[in-house]
Coordinates of N, CA and C in Angstrom, one line a residue:
M16 N -1.4 -3.2 -31.5 CA -2.9 -2.5 -31.5 C -2.8 -2.4 -29.9
R17 N -2.9 -1.4 -29.2 CA -2.9 -1.2 -27.6 C -4.4 -0.5 -27.3
V18 N -5.4 -1.5 -26.4 CA -6.3 -0.4 -26.0 C -5.9 0.3 -24.5
Y19 N -6.8 1.6 -24.9 CA -6.0 2.1 -23.5 C -7.6 2.5 -22.8
F20 N -7.7 2.1 -21.2 CA -8.4 2.1 -20.2 C -7.7 3.8 -19.1
P21 N -9.0 4.5 -19.7 CA -8.7 5.4 -18.4 C -8.5 4.8 -16.7
L22 N -7.8 5.7 -16.1 CA -7.3 5.7 -14.7 C -7.9 7.1 -14.3
T23 N -8.2 6.5 -12.9 CA -9.4 8.0 -12.2 C -9.1 7.7 -10.8
N24 N -8.4 9.0 -10.3 CA -8.3 9.1 -8.8 C -9.7 9.0 -7.9
A25 N -9.8 8.7 -6.6 CA -10.7 8.8 -5.6 C -12.1 9.7 -6.3
R26 N -11.7 11.1 -6.6 CA -12.5 12.1 -6.4 C -13.4 11.6 -8.2
G27 N -13.2 10.0 -9.1 CA -13.6 10.2 -10.0 C -13.1 11.0 -11.4
E28 N -11.6 11.6 -11.1 CA -11.2 12.5 -12.0 C -10.1 11.5 -13.1
V29 N -10.6 11.3 -14.5 CA -9.7 10.6 -14.9 C -7.7 11.4 -15.4
S30 N -6.5 10.6 -14.2 CA -5.6 10.6 -14.0 C -4.9 10.3 -14.9
G31 N -4.8 9.4 -15.8 CA -3.8 8.9 -16.3 C -4.8 8.1 -17.3
F32 N -3.6 7.1 -18.0 CA -3.9 5.6 -18.7 C -3.5 4.2 -18.4
Q33 N -4.0 2.9 -19.0 CA -3.0 2.3 -19.0 C -3.4 1.8 -20.2
G34 N -2.5 1.4 -21.1 CA -2.6 0.6 -22.1 C -2.3 -0.8 -22.1
R35 N -3.3 -1.9 -23.1 CA -2.6 -3.4 -22.7 C -2.6 -3.7 -24.4
M36 N -1.4 -4.1 -24.8 CA -0.5 -4.5 -25.9 C -2.0 -6.0 -26.9
T37 N -2.9 -6.0 -27.8 CA -4.1 -7.1 -27.7 C -2.8 -8.0 -28.6
I38 N -1.7 -7.5 -29.1 CA -1.3 -8.9 -30.1 C -0.3 -9.3 -28.6
P39 N -0.2 -10.4 -29.1 CA 0.6 -12.0 -28.0 C 1.8 -11.8 -28.3
D40 N 2.7 -12.0 -27.4 CA 4.3 -11.7 -27.5 C 4.9 -10.3 -27.3
V41 N 4.2 -9.2 -28.0 CA 5.0 -8.0 -27.8 C 4.7 -7.0 -26.8
K42 N 6.4 -6.7 -26.3 CA 6.5 -5.6 -25.0 C 6.8 -4.8 -25.5
P43 N 6.3 -3.7 -24.4 CA 5.9 -4.3 -23.5 C 4.7 -4.2 -23.1
K44 N 3.8 -5.3 -22.9 CA 2.3 -5.8 -22.8 C 1.6 -4.7 -21.7
Y45 N 1.8 -3.8 -21.2 CA 1.5 -2.9 -20.4 C 1.8 -1.7 -20.6
K46 N 0.8 -0.5 -20.8 CA 2.0 0.7 -20.6 C 0.9 1.7 -19.3
T47 N 1.3 2.4 -18.6 CA 0.9 2.8 -17.7 C 1.3 4.4 -17.1
T48 N 0.4 5.2 -17.5 CA 0.5 6.6 -17.1 C 1.4 6.4 -15.7
A49 N 2.9 7.8 -15.3 CA 3.8 7.4 -14.3 C 2.4 7.5 -13.3
G50 N 3.2 6.8 -12.0 CA 2.2 7.2 -11.3 C 1.4 5.6 -10.6
T51 N 1.6 4.9 -9.8 CA 1.2 4.3 -9.4 C -0.3 4.0 -8.0
D52 N -0.6 5.1 -7.9 CA -2.0 4.9 -6.8 C -2.9 4.9 -7.6
Y53 N -3.3 4.2 -8.7 CA -4.7 4.2 -9.3 C -5.5 2.9 -9.0
L54 N -6.4 2.8 -8.7 CA -7.6 1.6 -8.2 C -8.3 1.5 -10.0
W55 N -8.4 0.6 -10.7 CA -9.2 1.1 -11.8 C -10.6 0.4 -11.3
G56 N -11.7 1.3 -11.8 CA -13.2 0.6 -11.3 C -13.5 1.1 -9.7
W57 N -12.5 1.5 -9.8 CA -13.3 1.9 -7.5 C -14.4 3.0 -7.9
N58 N -14.7 3.5 -8.8 CA -15.4 5.0 -9.2 C -17.0 3.8 -9.5
N59 N -16.6 2.6 -9.7 CA -18.2 1.8 -10.3 C -18.6 0.7 -9.3
L60 N -17.8 1.2 -8.4 CA -18.4 0.0 -7.0 C -19.6 0.5 -6.9
D61 N -20.7 -0.3 -6.3 CA -22.0 -0.3 -5.6 C -21.7 1.1 -4.7
Q62 N -23.3 1.8 -4.8 CA -23.3 2.6 -3.5 C -22.4 2.1 -1.6
Y63 N -23.0 1.2 -1.4 CA -22.9 0.3 -0.6 C -22.4 -0.5 -0.6
P64 N -20.9 -1.0 -1.0 CA -20.7 -2.7 -1.6 C -20.5 -3.6 -0.3
R65 N -21.1 -4.6 -0.1 CA -20.7 -5.6 1.2 C -19.1 -6.2 1.0
R66 N -19.4 -6.7 -0.1 CA -18.3 -7.5 -1.0 C -17.1 -6.3 -1.3
V67 N -15.5 -6.6 -1.7 CA -14.7 -5.7 -2.7 C -13.6 -6.7 -3.3
V68 N -13.8 -6.9 -4.6 CA -12.7 -8.1 -4.9 C -11.7 -7.2 -5.7
F69 N -10.1 -7.1 -5.0 CA -9.4 -6.8 -5.9 C -8.8 -7.7 -6.8
C70 N -8.6 -7.2 -7.8 CA -8.2 -8.1 -9.3 C -6.7 -7.6 -9.4
E71 N -5.9 -8.2 -10.4 CA -4.7 -7.5 -11.1 C -4.5 -6.6 -11.9
G72 N -5.5 -7.1 -12.8 CA -5.6 -6.3 -14.2 C -7.0 -5.9 -14.4
I73 N -7.0 -4.9 -15.0 CA -8.2 -4.7 -15.6 C -9.3 -5.4 -15.9
L74 N -8.3 -6.5 -16.9 CA -9.4 -7.2 -17.7 C -10.1 -8.3 -16.6
D75 N -9.2 -8.8 -16.0 CA -9.6 -9.3 -14.4 C -10.6 -8.6 -14.2
A76 N -10.9 -7.2 -14.1 CA -12.0 -6.4 -12.7 C -13.2 -6.5 -13.7
I77 N -12.9 -5.9 -15.0 CA -14.1 -5.1 -15.8 C -15.1 -6.5 -16.1
H78 N -15.0 -7.6 -16.1 CA -15.8 -9.0 -15.8 C -16.7 -8.8 -14.4
G79 N -16.6 -8.2 -13.5 CA -17.4 -8.2 -12.2 C -17.9 -7.5 -11.9
T80 N -19.0 -7.4 -11.1 CA -19.3 -6.3 -10.0 C -18.5 -6.0 -8.8
N81 N -18.1 -4.7 -8.1 CA -17.5 -4.9 -7.1 C -16.5 -5.5 -7.5
R82 N -15.3 -5.0 -8.4 CA -14.2 -5.6 -8.9 C -13.8 -4.2 -9.1
V83 N -12.1 -4.2 -8.4 CA -11.4 -3.0 -8.7 C -9.9 -4.0 -9.1
A84 N -8.9 -3.1 -10.0 CA -7.8 -3.4 -10.5 C -6.7 -3.1 -9.7
L85 N -5.9 -3.8 -9.2 CA -4.8 -3.3 -8.6 C -3.9 -2.9 -10.1
I86 N -3.5 -1.8 -10.2 CA -2.6 -1.5 -11.3 C -1.4 -1.9 -11.2
G87 N -0.3 -2.4 -11.4 CA 1.0 -3.2 -11.3 C 0.8 -4.1 -10.0
T88 N 0.0 -4.9 -9.9 CA -0.4 -5.6 -8.4 C -0.1 -5.1 -7.1
H89 N 0.0 -3.9 -7.0 CA 0.5 -3.4 -5.7 C -0.5 -2.6 -4.8
L90 N -0.8 -3.0 -3.8 CA -1.7 -2.1 -2.6 C -1.0 -1.4 -2.2
R91 N -1.3 -0.1 -2.1 CA -0.5 0.9 -1.5 C -1.8 1.8 -0.4
L92 N -1.0 2.3 0.3 CA -1.9 2.7 1.6 C -2.8 3.7 1.1
V93 N -2.9 4.2 0.2 CA -3.9 5.6 -0.1 C -5.2 4.4 -0.6
H94 N -4.7 3.2 -1.2 CA -5.9 2.1 -1.5 C -6.9 1.8 -0.3
L95 N -5.7 1.1 0.8 CA -6.3 0.8 1.9 C -7.1 1.7 2.6
K96 N -6.3 3.4 2.6 CA -7.6 4.7 3.2 C -8.9 4.2 2.5
L97 N -8.9 4.1 1.0 CA -10.1 4.2 -0.3 C -11.2 2.6 0.9
V98 N -10.8 2.0 1.0 CA -11.6 1.1 1.3 C -12.1 1.1 3.4
R99 N -10.6 1.6 3.9 CA -11.2 1.9 5.6 C -12.9 2.9 5.5
N100 N -12.7 4.0 4.6 CA -13.8 4.8 4.4 C -15.1 3.9 3.8
L101 N -15.3 3.1 3.3 CA -16.3 1.9 2.7 C -17.1 1.3 4.0
T102 N -17.5 2.0 4.9 CA -18.4 1.2 6.4 C -19.1 0.3 5.9
T103 N -19.4 -0.3 4.9 CA -20.6 -1.2 4.9 C -19.7 -2.3 4.0
I104 N -18.7 -2.8 3.8 CA -17.8 -3.4 3.5 C -17.6 -4.6 4.1
R105 N -17.7 -5.9 4.0 CA -17.6 -6.9 5.4 C -17.3 -8.1 4.7
E106 N -17.0 -7.9 3.5 CA -15.5 -8.9 2.9 C -14.9 -8.7 1.9
I107 N -13.5 -8.5 1.9 CA -12.6 -8.1 1.1 C -11.9 -8.9 0.5
V108 N -11.8 -10.0 -0.7 CA -11.0 -11.0 -1.7 C -10.0 -10.3 -2.5
F109 N -9.0 -10.9 -2.8 CA -8.1 -11.2 -3.5 C -8.7 -12.2 -4.5
F110 N -8.9 -12.0 -5.7 CA -8.5 -12.5 -6.9 C -7.6 -12.5 -7.6
L111 N -6.7 -13.0 -7.7 CA -5.8 -13.3 -8.4 C -5.2 -14.9 -9.5
D112 N -4.0 -14.2 -9.9 CA -3.7 -15.4 -10.6 C -2.7 -15.7 -9.9
G113 N -2.6 -17.4 -10.3 CA -2.1 -18.5 -9.6 C -0.5 -17.7 -8.8
D114 N 0.3 -17.2 -9.6 CA 1.4 -16.5 -9.7 C 1.7 -15.8 -8.6
A115 N 0.2 -14.9 -8.2 CA 0.7 -13.6 -7.2 C -0.3 -14.5 -5.5
R116 N -0.2 -15.4 -5.4 CA -1.6 -16.0 -4.5 C 0.0 -15.6 -2.8
S117 N 0.8 -16.4 -3.1 CA 1.9 -16.5 -2.1 C 1.9 -15.0 -1.9
S118 N 1.9 -13.8 -2.5 CA 2.4 -13.0 -1.5 C 0.7 -12.2 -1.4
A119 N -0.2 -12.7 -2.0 CA -1.7 -12.1 -1.5 C -1.5 -12.7 0.4
W120 N -1.4 -13.4 0.4 CA -1.8 -14.2 1.9 C -0.9 -13.7 2.9
K121 N 0.5 -13.0 2.6 CA 1.1 -12.2 3.4 C 0.3 -10.7 3.5
L122 N -0.2 -10.1 2.7 CA -0.9 -9.1 2.7 C -2.6 -9.5 3.4
A123 N -3.0 -9.9 3.0 CA -4.3 -10.7 3.7 C -4.1 -10.7 5.6
K124 N -2.7 -11.4 5.5 CA -3.1 -11.1 6.8 C -3.1 -9.9 7.6
I125 N -1.9 -8.9 7.2 CA -2.0 -7.4 7.0 C -3.3 -6.8 7.5
L126 N -4.3 -7.1 6.4 CA -5.6 -6.2 6.0 C -6.3 -7.0 7.5
W127 N -6.1 -8.1 7.8 CA -7.0 -9.0 9.1 C -6.4 -8.5 10.0
E128 N -5.5 -7.7 10.7 CA -4.7 -7.5 11.8 C -5.8 -5.7 11.9
T129 N -5.4 -4.8 10.3 CA -6.2 -3.6 9.9 C -7.2 -3.2 10.1
F130 N -8.6 -4.8 9.6 CA -10.0 -4.6 9.2 C -10.4 -5.5 10.0
R131 N -10.1 -5.0 11.6 CA -11.4 -6.3 12.4 C -12.3 -6.1 11.8
G132 N -13.3 -7.2 12.5 CA -15.0 -7.4 11.7 C -14.7 -7.6 10.3
V133 N -13.7 -7.4 9.1 CA -14.3 -7.5 8.0 C -13.6 -9.1 7.8
K134 N -14.1 -9.8 6.8 CA -13.8 -11.1 6.5 C -12.6 -10.9 5.2
I135 N -11.5 -11.0 5.3 CA -10.4 -11.3 4.5 C -10.3 -12.6 3.4
G136 N -10.1 -12.6 2.4 CA -10.5 -14.3 1.9 C -9.0 -13.8 0.1
I137 N -8.9 -15.1 -0.1 CA -7.7 -15.4 -1.1 C -8.3 -16.3 -2.2
A138 N -8.7 -15.5 -3.7 CA -9.7 -16.7 -4.5 C -8.5 -16.8 -5.8
A139 N -8.2 -17.8 -6.0 CA -7.7 -18.0 -7.2 C -8.2 -19.6 -8.2
P140 N -8.2 -19.0 -9.6 CA -8.6 -20.0 -10.4 C -8.0 -20.8 -10.6
P141 N -8.7 -22.3 -10.4 CA -7.8 -23.4 -10.7 C -6.9 -23.3 -12.1
G142 N -6.0 -24.0 -12.4 CA -4.9 -24.4 -13.4 C -5.0 -23.1 -14.0
D143 N -4.7 -22.7 -15.6 CA -4.5 -21.9 -16.3 C -5.9 -20.9 -16.5
T144 N -6.4 -21.0 -15.7 CA -7.9 -20.5 -15.6 C -7.1 -19.2 -15.3
D145 N -8.1 -17.6 -15.9 CA -7.6 -16.3 -15.5 C -9.0 -15.7 -14.8
P146 N -8.6 -14.6 -13.8 CA -9.5 -14.4 -13.2 C -11.0 -14.0 -13.8
D147 N -10.6 -12.7 -15.4 CA -12.0 -12.7 -16.4 C -12.8 -13.9 -16.2
D148 N -12.5 -14.8 -17.0 CA -13.4 -15.6 -16.9 C -14.2 -16.3 -16.0
W149 N -14.3 -15.8 -15.0 CA -15.1 -16.5 -13.5 C -16.0 -15.0 -13.2
K150 N -17.0 -15.8 -12.7 CA -17.8 -14.6 -12.0 C -18.2 -14.6 -10.6
E151 N -18.0 -13.4 -10.1 CA -17.8 -13.4 -8.2 C -18.9 -14.2 -7.5
N152 N -19.9 -14.0 -8.0 CA -21.1 -15.0 -7.3 C -21.5 -16.1 -7.8
S153 N -20.9 -16.4 -8.4 CA -20.8 -18.2 -9.1 C -20.3 -19.2 -7.9
E154 N -21.3 -20.2 -8.0 CA -20.7 -21.2 -7.0 C -19.6 -21.8 -7.2
Q155 N -19.0 -21.7 -8.2 CA -17.7 -22.2 -8.7 C -16.2 -21.2 -7.5
F156 N -16.8 -19.8 -8.3 CA -16.1 -18.7 -7.6 C -16.1 -19.4 -6.2
L157 N -17.1 -18.9 -5.1 CA -17.1 -19.2 -4.2 C -16.3 -20.5 -3.2
E158 N -16.5 -21.3 -4.1 CA -15.9 -22.6 -3.5 C -14.3 -22.3 -3.7
T159 N -13.7 -21.1 -4.5 CA -12.5 -21.4 -4.6 C -11.4 -19.9 -3.1
I160 N -12.7 -19.7 -2.3 CA -12.3 -18.7 -1.5 C -11.8 -19.3 -0.2
E161 N -11.0 -18.8 0.5 CA -9.7 -19.6 1.3 C -10.1 -18.3 2.2
W162 N -10.9 -18.2 3.4 CA -10.9 -17.4 4.4 C -9.7 -16.9 5.9
L163 N -9.2 -16.2 5.9 CA -8.3 -16.0 6.9 C -8.9 -16.8 8.4

């Protein structure tokens, strides 16, 4: 069985879907409409967010506020343009599975140069825990953030 999530563009229009397989070890695990300029949850952000948390997948982002999912774990130029338009953002946090942490640091350093005055951080749950198990305002989550 596959669960489908709608993917929206910057105007909130549904422009594709991502399906996730619910049966373990069945491939492909994900199927996504062609095109990679999606951020799931972008239209669910608070009106004036101070922190945006980027997660790898929809299930990681669905359990928190001001979380968006990088579909395919690629941050694109179109995403950066969306973030730049949010003038209230003071913190950008990448909350990723452990295997994506090193590439996230490289990206964070680039963002730090681009977004002067915005704190950039990386958070990763310890061990085999998954980001969807964590609440972003919990003390446990806040302790895992490493700021540039």
